Each structure stands twice: as C-alpha cells, then as structure tokens.
Amino acid sequence: MSDKTTAQPDLLSHQNRPRATKRFRLSLLAAAGLVSALSLGGHALAQNTPPATPVEAETVQNSKMDSTLFYQLLVGEVQARSGDFGSAYQIYLELGRRHKNPELFKRAIEIALQARAGEEALGAAKAWRQALPQSREAAEYVSQIAIALGRTADLTDPLKSLIQQSPAPQQPRLIASIPRSLSRLPDRKAAARIIDEVTESWRTKTPELAEAWVASGEGWLGAGDKDKAMAALERALKANPAYIGNGLLAINLMEGNAKAESIAKTQLERQDTPGVLRLTYARKLAASQRMAEAGEQLDLLVQSSPDDPAAWLTLGAVRMELKQYDKAELALTRFLSLRHSAEASPGTPAEETEESPHQADATVDQAYLLLSQLEDQRGQYQKSLEWLEKVNSQTDSLLIQSQKARLLAKLGKIEEARQVIQSLPEDEPRDVVMKLQAEAQLLRDANRVDDAYKVLEQATTRFPQEPDLLYDQAMLAERLHRFEDMERLLRQAMTLAPDNPHNYNALGYSLADRNIRLEESRELITKALSIKPGDPFITDSMGWLEFRSGHPDEAMKLLKEAYTARPDPEIAAHLGEVLWSQGQQDEARAVWRQARERDPKNEALKETLKRLRVRL
C-alpha cells in the first residue's frame, strides 16, 4: 500500500463548504444572468415542464420562470447589493422553501455569512434539509456551519446522513475522517459522544467496521479518556487487524502505555506496513526524546522508501539532536535533492502529494535552518550564514533573526547581535516574550550569565504570569548559585503551569545534585515522571537521585535506560560516574569518550572529568 492512500478525505469536502463571499457587486444585468442560471435547467423551478421532444430540443427554450419570481430575485439581489442583508436573506429563504431549489438556499446562506449571521446561515441550511431531506449537499452545509458555530446538538443527524447517502465503498473513509472534521469543536467530550452516535450502526452491525471503532477511539483520546480509547482500539483490531488506523491510534496512545506501544510495534512488523505508519512512530519517539530509537526507525524507512522526502527531513532533524552532524548533513542534502528534483519535474498530479505548495516551501526552509544550525555547531559560521540566507524571510522572522544574532555573537559582535533581536517587530505580547528569551539565550551562550539574568529579571517583572520566562530565569539563577531564587521562581512556574513536568524535574534534580532534601527531590521527580513517563532527561534525574541516595544498582539501571533512549552528554556524565564508582572504569571511559565526540564543549561532562581527575 502506498503512503498516499492512507490520507483520509475531509468529510466535508472543500468544494461544497459554505464560505464568506466578497461584497456583491453585480449590476442589474448581471443579476438577471444569475437569476437565469439559478434553476432554469434541471432544478425544481422547471420540474413541471413537460419533457422536450427531439424537435423541441433543437429550438431555443425560454425560461419557465414567471415575471413575479424574476422580479423577486432581482429585488433580493438589489437588497443584498445595498447592504440590506436581512431583507435579501428572507427573500431567498422563502423562495427556496417555496420552490425547493438548492441554489436559492445556497444564496440565502451566502447572504447570511456575508452579514456574519451564523445562526441565520444555519437556519437556511436546516430549511434546505427539511425541504430536500435526501440532499447530501444540504446535510453537508448544516454540518459545516454547525461545527463552525460549535452547535453540537445539530450535528449527529446530518453527519449520519452524509455517510448514509454516500456510496458504500466510500463510507469507511468518510467515517475515518469524522474526528478531524470535529477537531474544531471546543467541547472534546461532546465531540466524542457525537462520533459514537454517528458511527453506532457501523460499530454494532456484523461485521463491525474497524474505521468506526478507530474514529471512536480518536474521539475519546481527544477528550482525555484513554481507557475508552484503548477499549475502542482493541475492538478495531478484532474487526480488521490490517487497518492502518489501528497503528496510528496505538501510536497516539503510547505515552505511558506499554500495551499500546506493543500494538504499534506489531503493526509495524506487518509486511504491508505503509511508510506513514513508521514515520508517525518515529516522530512520536522523537517527541518523547527517544532519539536513538527514532533514528533506527527512520533508517529502516529510508531503506524501504528512499524517495520519501519527509522521512529524510525527519531523519536529519533526529541526527542533529543526536549531534551526529555528518549523518544529519547526508539526510538533509538528500531531502533537498528530492525536493529540487520534484520542482524540476512539473506536471505531478496534485493528488500524488499530501503537502500543499506552502507546506513544501516550509519544509525546505526547515532543512535550510537545520543545515545552518549544523554548520554553527561545527564552528563554520560563514557557511551557517549562507544557509540562513536561503530561508524565506516570511517563514519565521524571530527564528531566523535569532539564529543570525547567535552567529554574530559568535563572531564577537555581541551588541550588534542584541540589536538584531531588539529591532524585531512586536505584533502581539507573545512576540515581546520570545524576543526577551532570545536575547537572554544569546547572552547565556556568550557566557554573559549576569547580563542574561538581568534581561530575564526585567522580563519576569513585565510578564509575571509567563511560566517559561520564570523557568529560564530559574535555570540562570542555579548557574549563578542563587538557589533560593531558583526555587522561588520554579515554584511560581509550578503554580502557573501545574502540568509542565520540567519545573518539577528541574527543582528535583537540583536538590539531588546538591545532595539535600532527597525525599522532597524524589517527590518532585516522581511528579514529573507521572506527567511525562519515560522522558530520558527526567529518568536521568531519577537515576542521579538514586545514586545520591546510595542505590548504585538502581541508578545504573535508570541511567542506562535514559542513555539508550537519548545519548546526551549530560546523561553520559552521570552514567559514567556511576560506572566509575562501581569499578567499571573501562566502561565509564567508553561512555565519556563517546559523549565527548558528540559535544566536546559540554559543561557537565567537563566538570565531571575534572572533578574525578580523569583523562581520556
């Protein structure tokens, strides 16, 4: 199965979605043309016309519309043009009901949307459905407008009709698309209930439809009920073990759920596994900081699908995270080669790509940014700037200018670099926050920690409700050994963002590293793991706590687990120290050497080697 076959269509096709129209500018003559086009051929206004004979078919047929209707339609257009949307809407709505004509109902909906009168647009769509209950298009309009308005009570019946009125072979794909269609609803539990109501007959009939069960599972996962989502996944597996949606749902349920990950791995072992499933799994691993495993999956993917640009781009990003710069460069240049080849071969059918031109341009810019960062890490600052110059300036001004500023700073132009950041526009308050973070990072990288702290101190005074700023300031406070300030800032951040595991982990690790209040440290790190189980950096913190608590065996187990998932130099520093303390000095040296090859400037690694008086 090719990857492109897995993309689900939107239940509400974009061709028929109601949309806001430009201000109506038809002249009376043009309006008359619109009137003539409304229904004179095949719609309800001509239903009473006897069939034409062959002879009659050769003659010009005049409109069967009487002068009264013609005049009413013209009045409606004049009212719309003059801005009297209420009168125009009522004219078209009444005419639509009287003549049961879809075009008249559509015009009433257009006028309501033009006036930003959502409820009236929904009323016209409902009237259309009432007049023509077998119209799939009418059900589509009702569904789309109800979703836009968040009117969950009006969705079940039209959505069900949309599916029932579609050809049977299309129904499974339409059912699979329902969760995406309802993703805009703010009430996620209501959305899940609607999905279950709409798909009930396809989940209860024999044979059960896997697509319907997966749709149910996605709905409940979105609503935060992982138990219901898991139960739906198990029913889907029984209905059709080969359905790709099973694997995708299992991947989305993986975090903290070993059974779901086992299901995902089983799906990946199938010979007919589509590439999109392995790519999704790899991205999930990367998001969970399991970079080494993500790299392994992506290596398998590019072997089986060497012309898949998305796989190469993701592999390049993962290799960058692993500080495997040569491999990252190979992956990224391969991605760009595939993209450029596609651009040089026009005429590819639009349906053969899942990306819009805008999305394709954005991924190319992402590759350029990664290559710029790669050369930055290598110390090749001029090459880094050259890659940066290729990026479309519209992609992300702050990201690009921040990278440019970092390069200027590394060339010794600190104040010029700060000016680049400070001169960026501030379209909204969040832009100010991001600029302050970027400036502080710039100073921190230049080892001007005191100046960076002052920038963030001013920032948290201006924006005391921004937990990210508080966290950044806390990390600098720790670096300056201002531990009381660090703890105060992190506790403020915990209050503002109670579901962010990094605040708990940072304080818990700091206590463990200073070998104080170890029970409190355990509570904090345990809390962090409960929010983000399996995170290698939090696992590293717990391993380091166990070492400080006198449990070297448990520490070794946890640190090896963390290092396998993410071979980060700081985790390597901890693992190596535990190995060293247990007399496994050769193993410790091997871990440290590997880490130094990845990042010879890492402060944690350098401090550990200096403290233990180890020369590699």
XYZ file of C-alpha atoms in Angstrom:
616
model
C 0.000 0.000 0.000
C 1.448 3.399 -0.890
C 1.554 6.137 1.715
C -0.755 8.445 -0.144
C -3.664 6.027 0.105
C -3.735 6.449 3.846
C -4.703 10.105 3.834
C -8.344 10.410 4.807
C -10.623 12.761 2.872
C -12.385 15.532 4.706
C -15.938 14.506 5.471
C -16.994 17.978 4.391
C -15.366 18.475 1.005
C -13.916 21.905 0.422
C -15.729 22.284 -2.889
C -19.090 22.472 -1.155
C -18.236 24.231 2.063
C -20.111 27.498 2.659
C -17.767 30.401 2.606
C -17.799 34.118 3.126
C -18.224 35.975 -0.173
C -16.914 39.295 -1.375
C -19.330 42.202 -1.302
C -21.926 41.643 -4.008
C -21.241 43.916 -6.979
C -23.478 42.576 -9.723
C -25.212 45.079 -11.879
C -28.901 44.518 -12.581
C -27.932 42.947 -15.887
C -25.504 40.593 -14.189
C -28.117 39.856 -11.544
C -30.542 38.906 -14.292
C -27.933 36.487 -15.602
C -27.589 34.983 -12.127
C -31.348 34.637 -11.891
C -31.453 32.813 -15.190
C -28.718 30.448 -14.049
C -30.395 29.646 -10.755
C -32.748 26.963 -11.932
C -33.942 27.156 -15.472
C -32.445 23.843 -16.471
C -32.514 20.972 -14.036
C -33.791 22.239 -10.670
C -37.157 22.426 -9.026
C -38.355 25.582 -10.788
C -38.631 23.624 -14.017
C -39.981 20.403 -12.568
C -43.459 20.918 -14.015
C -42.159 21.424 -17.543
C -43.085 18.520 -19.827
C -40.155 16.649 -21.361
C -38.858 18.140 -24.592
C -39.391 16.259 -27.829
C -36.453 15.841 -30.206
C -37.806 18.654 -32.341
C -38.276 20.943 -29.345
C -34.735 20.210 -28.208
C -33.423 21.873 -31.349
C -35.267 25.128 -30.624
C -34.351 27.814 -28.094
C -36.128 27.208 -24.809
C -37.260 30.285 -22.929
C -37.316 30.413 -19.158
C -40.383 28.943 -17.491
C -39.869 31.372 -14.613
C -42.785 33.776 -14.312
C -42.325 37.508 -14.048
C -43.196 37.560 -10.343
C -40.355 35.198 -9.423
C -37.953 37.017 -11.713
C -38.827 40.318 -10.046
C -38.443 38.832 -6.533
C -34.982 37.535 -7.332
C -33.900 40.874 -8.741
C -35.200 42.633 -5.638
C -33.257 40.185 -3.485
C -30.023 40.949 -5.336
C -30.608 44.692 -5.163
C -31.206 44.415 -1.404
C -28.013 42.394 -0.966
C -26.024 44.890 -3.007
C -27.309 47.810 -0.963
C -26.370 46.111 2.307
C -29.889 45.202 3.415
C -28.868 41.619 4.093
C -31.843 40.850 6.322
C -34.401 41.537 3.568
C -32.322 39.780 0.923
C -31.905 36.741 3.182
C -35.646 36.494 3.848
C -36.460 36.749 0.135
C -34.122 33.936 -0.831
C -35.079 31.762 2.123
C -38.799 31.999 1.334
C -38.192 31.377 -2.361
C -36.007 28.380 -1.521
C -38.752 26.871 0.628
C -41.430 27.570 -1.990
C -39.520 26.170 -4.952
C -37.326 23.619 -3.137
C -34.349 24.861 -5.105
C -30.780 24.256 -3.791
C -29.329 27.355 -5.468
C -31.840 29.604 -3.727
C -30.979 28.095 -0.340
C -27.261 28.474 -1.079
C -27.752 32.147 -1.898
C -29.617 32.667 1.382
C -26.706 31.025 3.226
C -24.173 33.152 1.348
C -26.013 36.336 2.257
C -26.199 35.309 5.928
C -22.496 34.536 6.010
C -21.748 37.808 4.270
C -23.591 39.532 7.110
C -21.758 37.317 9.636
C -25.088 35.969 10.809
C -24.136 32.388 11.608
C -27.444 31.379 13.180
C -29.376 32.571 10.129
C -26.987 30.670 7.845
C -27.615 27.544 9.915
C -31.368 28.168 9.764
C -31.275 28.363 5.959
C -29.247 25.155 5.747
C -31.730 23.389 8.040
C -34.621 24.658 5.924
C -32.867 23.239 2.870
C -32.559 19.847 4.560
C -36.211 19.944 5.570
C -37.294 20.765 2.022
C -34.942 18.224 0.424
C -34.209 15.573 3.072
C -32.325 13.363 0.602
C -29.870 16.103 -0.343
C -26.347 15.169 0.702
C -25.231 18.707 -0.063
C -27.779 20.159 2.355
C -26.567 17.840 5.125
C -23.003 18.938 4.346
C -23.891 22.601 4.721
C -25.708 22.014 8.017
C -22.753 20.047 9.389
C -20.121 22.557 8.378
C -21.989 25.582 9.728
C -22.914 23.787 12.966
C -19.236 22.879 13.517
C -18.193 26.490 12.927
C -20.780 27.653 15.461
C -19.968 24.901 17.957
C -23.588 23.695 17.818
C -23.040 20.096 18.857
C -26.787 19.401 19.197
C -27.246 19.932 15.457
C -24.512 17.595 14.223
C -25.397 13.949 14.742
C -28.262 13.631 12.264
C -26.681 15.489 9.308
C -23.331 13.723 9.759
C -25.036 10.371 9.791
C -26.998 11.335 6.668
C -23.809 12.387 4.892
C -22.384 8.911 5.377
C -25.589 7.011 4.626
C -26.146 8.955 1.404
C -22.623 8.214 0.180
C -21.780 5.099 -1.891
C -20.992 2.148 0.354
C -17.321 1.856 -0.741
C -16.728 5.460 0.352
C -18.339 5.144 3.759
C -15.364 3.703 5.713
C -13.075 6.551 4.626
C -15.715 9.142 5.441
C -16.228 7.635 8.891
C -12.472 7.705 9.467
C -12.433 11.440 8.693
C -15.074 12.415 11.295
C -12.632 13.089 14.191
C -10.656 15.503 12.039
C -13.846 17.253 10.925
C -14.892 17.723 14.566
C -11.454 18.748 15.834
C -12.511 22.412 15.871
C -15.200 21.813 18.476
C -14.105 23.217 21.844
C -16.056 20.598 23.827
C -13.968 17.488 23.195
C -16.235 15.171 25.221
C -19.253 16.333 23.242
C -17.294 15.665 20.048
C -16.508 12.125 21.239
C -20.160 11.468 22.015
C -21.187 12.733 18.569
C -18.663 10.405 16.917
C -20.077 7.454 18.855
C -23.665 8.390 17.966
C -22.850 8.847 14.286
C -20.859 5.604 13.988
C -23.004 3.417 16.246
C -24.615 1.355 13.493
C -21.215 0.675 11.882
C -19.754 -0.407 15.217
C -22.619 -2.711 16.185
C -23.508 -4.350 12.908
C -21.820 -7.560 11.763
C -19.110 -7.373 10.624
C -18.025 -4.426 12.728
C -16.157 -1.674 10.910
C -12.625 -1.029 12.175
C -12.748 2.549 10.868
C -15.755 3.251 13.090
C -14.020 1.898 16.198
C -10.832 3.841 15.466
C -12.890 7.018 14.961
C -14.461 6.397 18.362
C -11.034 5.832 19.898
C -9.652 9.044 18.421
C -12.641 10.951 19.760
C -12.174 9.680 23.314
C -8.410 10.184 23.161
C -9.059 13.801 22.233
C -11.445 14.024 25.186
C -8.728 12.719 27.525
C -10.350 9.326 28.214
C -7.506 6.962 27.344
C -9.284 3.913 28.779
C -12.208 4.289 26.374
C -9.784 4.993 23.529
C -7.825 1.821 24.334
C -11.015 -0.264 24.510
C -12.033 1.069 21.084
C -8.601 0.202 19.683
C -8.937 -3.402 20.862
C -12.340 -3.688 19.133
C -10.874 -2.228 15.946
C -8.075 -4.806 15.987
C -10.629 -7.604 16.165
C -12.655 -6.100 13.325
C -9.701 -5.665 10.945
C -6.138 -6.286 12.203
C -4.642 -4.877 8.982
C -6.301 -1.444 9.140
C -3.618 1.284 9.304
C -5.753 3.395 11.637
C -5.150 0.788 14.361
C -1.443 1.503 14.313
C -1.874 5.270 14.199
C -4.248 5.218 17.172
C -1.906 2.915 19.086
C 0.987 5.333 18.472
C -1.081 8.232 19.792
C -1.847 6.181 22.915
C 1.779 5.150 23.510
C 2.799 7.618 26.195
C 2.819 5.719 29.450
C 1.001 2.783 27.853
C 3.222 -0.231 27.170
C 0.336 -2.236 25.699
C -0.393 0.460 23.112
C 3.266 0.587 22.097
C 3.322 -3.192 21.788
C 0.334 -2.978 19.431
C 2.086 -0.271 17.428
C 5.213 -2.433 17.088
C 3.112 -5.394 15.981
C 1.530 -3.244 13.288
C 4.982 -2.149 12.138
C 6.068 -5.770 11.751
C 3.445 -6.393 9.061
C 4.880 -6.781 5.563
C 2.355 -4.339 4.123
C 3.184 -1.591 6.646
C 2.803 1.793 4.925
C 5.659 4.233 5.368
C 3.431 6.820 7.023
C 2.941 4.494 9.993
C 6.670 4.075 10.605
C 7.212 7.813 10.120
C 4.491 8.603 12.658
C 6.035 6.144 15.122
C 9.484 7.679 14.652
C 8.118 11.171 15.218
C 6.391 10.004 18.393
C 9.654 8.528 19.644
C 11.453 11.777 18.860
C 8.784 13.821 20.649
C 9.322 11.571 23.671
C 13.080 12.283 23.477
C 13.800 8.691 22.436
C 16.065 9.908 19.669
C 18.219 6.818 19.229
C 15.154 4.624 18.665
C 13.646 7.237 16.365
C 16.821 7.175 14.294
C 16.644 3.382 13.984
C 13.067 3.539 12.702
C 13.905 6.269 10.222
C 16.898 4.302 8.936
C 14.526 1.418 8.194
C 12.119 3.794 6.491
C 14.632 5.398 4.150
C 15.894 1.936 3.210
C 12.407 0.844 2.158
C 11.304 4.265 0.819
C 14.463 6.034 -0.385
C 12.465 8.677 -2.269
C 10.333 9.799 0.681
C 11.366 13.411 1.435
C 9.523 13.573 4.780
C 11.499 10.582 6.068
C 14.835 12.153 5.128
C 13.938 15.519 6.680
C 12.849 13.901 9.952
C 15.979 11.745 9.971
C 18.110 14.849 9.512
C 16.422 16.556 12.462
C 16.895 13.483 14.667
C 20.556 13.141 13.708
C 21.022 16.788 14.619
C 19.529 16.139 18.060
C 21.918 13.223 18.457
C 24.785 15.516 17.395
C 25.618 13.166 14.525
C 26.393 16.033 12.199
C 27.814 14.128 9.213
C 24.798 11.807 9.116
C 22.462 14.774 9.575
C 24.069 16.554 6.625
C 23.657 13.494 4.400
C 19.985 13.180 5.294
C 19.222 16.869 4.813
C 21.031 17.165 1.484
C 19.185 14.058 0.294
C 15.906 15.707 1.282
C 16.781 18.876 -0.643
C 17.810 16.833 -3.671
C 14.427 15.100 -3.711
C 12.599 18.403 -3.307
C 14.569 20.090 -6.068
C 14.019 17.116 -8.379
C 10.281 17.359 -7.773
C 10.340 21.090 -8.571
C 12.236 20.399 -11.789
C 9.599 17.859 -12.879
C 6.366 19.837 -13.272
C 3.117 18.139 -14.015
C 2.926 15.863 -10.993
C -0.767 15.369 -10.229
C -1.796 17.274 -7.111
C -3.332 14.190 -5.578
C 0.054 12.443 -5.501
C 1.377 14.700 -2.746
C -0.037 15.241 0.720
C 1.586 18.665 1.077
C 0.370 21.992 -0.221
C 2.946 24.195 -2.010
C 3.108 26.329 1.134
C 3.847 23.270 3.285
C 6.504 22.091 0.831
C 8.216 25.501 0.960
C 8.099 25.415 4.768
C 9.851 22.033 4.895
C 12.598 23.286 2.576
C 13.093 26.273 4.868
C 13.244 23.893 7.813
C 16.041 21.977 6.099
C 17.963 25.200 5.448
C 17.624 26.185 9.101
C 18.855 22.789 10.261
C 21.861 22.985 7.936
C 22.587 26.469 9.245
C 22.487 25.148 12.813
C 24.664 22.208 11.782
C 27.426 24.459 10.420
C 27.047 26.615 13.507
C 27.772 23.573 15.689
C 30.793 22.778 13.552
C 32.103 26.300 14.052
C 31.661 27.148 10.369
C 29.842 30.420 10.954
C 30.120 31.801 7.423
C 28.645 28.611 5.955
C 25.923 28.807 8.576
C 25.049 32.331 7.438
C 24.972 31.205 3.801
C 22.379 28.517 4.583
C 20.416 31.039 6.613
C 20.280 33.426 3.660
C 18.379 30.771 1.676
C 15.477 30.733 4.121
C 12.335 32.576 3.086
C 12.146 35.583 5.376
C 8.398 35.022 5.775
C 8.882 31.604 7.376
C 9.621 32.666 10.952
C 11.259 36.051 11.349
C 12.118 35.581 15.021
C 13.668 32.156 14.485
C 15.767 33.330 11.544
C 16.890 36.560 13.157
C 17.699 34.761 16.420
C 19.947 32.374 14.521
C 21.561 35.302 12.717
C 22.105 37.059 16.047
C 23.733 33.956 17.560
C 26.157 33.788 14.647
C 27.038 37.465 15.004
C 27.641 36.909 18.708
C 29.986 34.024 17.980
C 31.888 36.324 15.659
C 32.323 38.645 18.626
C 29.627 41.139 17.614
C 27.524 40.825 20.757
C 25.936 44.278 20.780
C 25.134 44.085 17.068
C 23.541 40.702 17.729
C 21.427 42.133 20.553
C 20.317 44.950 18.266
C 19.120 42.410 15.684
C 16.837 40.837 18.303
C 15.673 44.106 19.813
C 14.729 45.584 16.419
C 12.309 42.791 15.562
C 8.644 43.893 15.313
C 6.217 43.179 18.155
C 2.829 42.408 16.663
C 1.475 40.879 19.878
C 2.557 40.497 23.523
C 3.887 36.986 22.919
C 6.421 38.420 20.456
C 7.899 40.549 23.256
C 8.306 37.480 25.465
C 10.018 35.491 22.718
C 12.368 38.382 21.952
C 13.413 38.602 25.600
C 14.015 34.851 25.703
C 16.099 35.039 22.536
C 18.206 37.912 23.884
C 18.815 36.102 27.173
C 19.832 32.940 25.317
C 22.228 34.992 23.225
C 23.943 36.369 26.315
C 23.962 32.985 28.045
C 25.696 31.386 25.045
C 28.267 34.186 25.165
C 28.872 33.291 28.846
C 27.500 36.656 29.962
C 25.310 34.958 32.531
C 24.847 38.021 34.759
C 23.612 40.087 31.803
C 21.307 37.284 30.710
C 19.895 37.082 34.235
C 19.201 40.827 34.256
C 17.303 40.566 30.952
C 15.118 37.773 32.327
C 14.670 39.519 35.654
C 13.248 42.518 33.791
C 11.181 40.173 31.640
C 9.524 38.403 34.591
C 8.789 41.782 36.164
C 6.942 42.806 32.995
C 5.325 39.403 32.453
C 4.937 37.743 35.879
C 2.376 35.260 34.533
C 4.705 33.724 31.911
C 5.934 30.377 33.304
C 8.509 29.890 30.528
C 10.259 33.115 31.484
C 10.261 32.075 35.142
C 11.780 28.712 34.225
C 14.514 30.327 32.122
C 15.376 32.756 34.912
C 15.439 29.895 37.429
C 17.970 27.973 35.317
C 20.239 31.015 35.238
C 19.780 31.504 38.987
C 21.026 27.948 39.525
C 24.021 28.602 37.293
C 24.814 31.655 39.444
C 24.333 29.541 42.613
C 21.343 31.671 43.624
C 19.479 28.598 44.784
C 16.824 30.350 46.865
C 15.868 32.474 43.883
C 15.845 29.384 41.677
C 13.451 27.539 43.975
C 11.151 30.562 44.356
C 10.941 31.005 40.567
C 10.314 27.317 39.892
C 7.550 27.148 42.474
C 5.909 30.166 40.851
C 6.144 28.382 37.500
C 4.611 25.228 39.010
C 1.634 27.255 40.202
C 1.131 28.839 36.777
C 1.765 25.650 34.789
C 0.952 22.660 37.034
C 1.069 20.211 34.117
C 4.567 21.145 32.966
C 6.941 18.380 34.108
C 10.129 20.396 33.565
C 9.551 22.687 36.537
C 9.254 19.731 38.951
C 12.178 17.951 37.340
C 14.462 20.995 37.481
C 13.950 21.542 41.194
C 14.057 17.830 41.988
C 17.320 17.390 40.086
C 18.892 20.457 41.705
C 18.149 19.101 45.177
C 19.547 15.686 44.258
C 22.647 17.169 42.648
C 23.344 19.204 45.800
C 22.606 16.069 47.871
C 19.999 17.815 50.052
C 16.297 17.160 50.846
C 16.420 13.908 48.918
C 12.911 12.778 49.863
C 11.488 16.026 48.562
C 13.603 15.585 45.442
C 12.051 12.140 44.931
C 8.525 13.552 45.240
C 9.248 16.238 42.649
C 10.901 13.922 40.123
C 8.178 11.303 40.606
C 5.613 14.010 39.886
C 7.474 14.943 36.699
C 7.556 11.302 35.564
C 3.836 10.932 36.216
C 3.214 13.793 33.775
C 5.749 12.626 31.183
C 6.614 8.962 31.768
C 9.691 7.635 30.021
C 11.241 11.037 29.345
C 15.004 10.298 29.308
C 16.003 13.564 30.995
C 13.577 13.015 33.853
C 14.662 9.368 34.056
C 18.241 10.660 34.253
C 17.238 12.846 37.202
C 15.740 9.863 38.990
C 18.855 7.810 38.284
C 21.071 10.548 39.674
C 18.832 10.768 42.759
C 19.201 7.015 43.322
C 22.975 7.384 43.097
C 22.922 10.205 45.629
C 20.641 8.082 47.844
C 23.147 5.209 47.900
C 21.396 2.894 45.439
C 24.005 2.417 42.682
C 22.357 -0.634 41.081
C 19.029 1.133 40.612
C 20.883 4.247 39.469
C 22.778 2.219 36.871
C 19.573 0.679 35.539
C 17.800 4.018 35.171
C 20.773 5.858 33.696
C 21.389 3.142 31.103
C 17.717 3.314 30.185
C 17.928 7.083 29.811
C 21.181 6.967 27.834
C 19.845 4.326 25.458
C 16.827 6.484 24.730
C 18.819 9.715 24.462
C 22.651 9.528 24.380
C 23.027 13.061 25.698
C 26.425 14.161 27.096
C 24.952 15.151 30.470
C 23.308 11.753 30.863
C 26.635 10.214 29.798
C 28.417 12.200 32.508
C 26.101 10.722 35.159
C 26.203 7.171 33.798
C 29.979 7.287 33.525
C 30.329 8.464 37.124
C 28.164 5.618 38.420
C 30.175 3.107 36.364
C 33.403 4.665 37.659
C 32.228 4.447 41.276
C 31.471 0.750 40.810
C 34.952 -0.057 39.487
C 33.848 -0.320 35.849
C 36.363 2.249 34.699
C 36.835 0.989 31.139
C 33.085 1.121 30.550
C 32.947 4.610 32.072
C 35.737 5.853 29.821
C 33.975 4.434 26.759
C 30.752 6.264 27.612
C 32.596 9.520 28.280
C 34.644 9.286 25.064
C 31.508 8.746 23.035
C 29.858 11.745 24.680
C 32.906 13.962 24.140
C 32.931 13.100 20.451
C 29.352 14.340 20.228
C 29.847 17.502 22.281
C 33.403 18.313 23.408
C 32.248 21.616 24.978
C 29.583 20.141 27.256
C 29.979 21.727 30.689
C 28.530 18.842 32.713
C 30.893 16.365 31.073
C 33.937 18.625 31.514
C 33.083 19.230 35.185
C 32.694 15.508 35.876
C 36.028 14.591 34.271
C 37.792 17.424 36.124
C 36.280 16.511 39.496
C 37.153 12.818 39.105
C 40.582 13.694 37.671
C 40.024 11.551 34.616
C 41.954 11.960 31.399
C 40.511 10.323 28.316
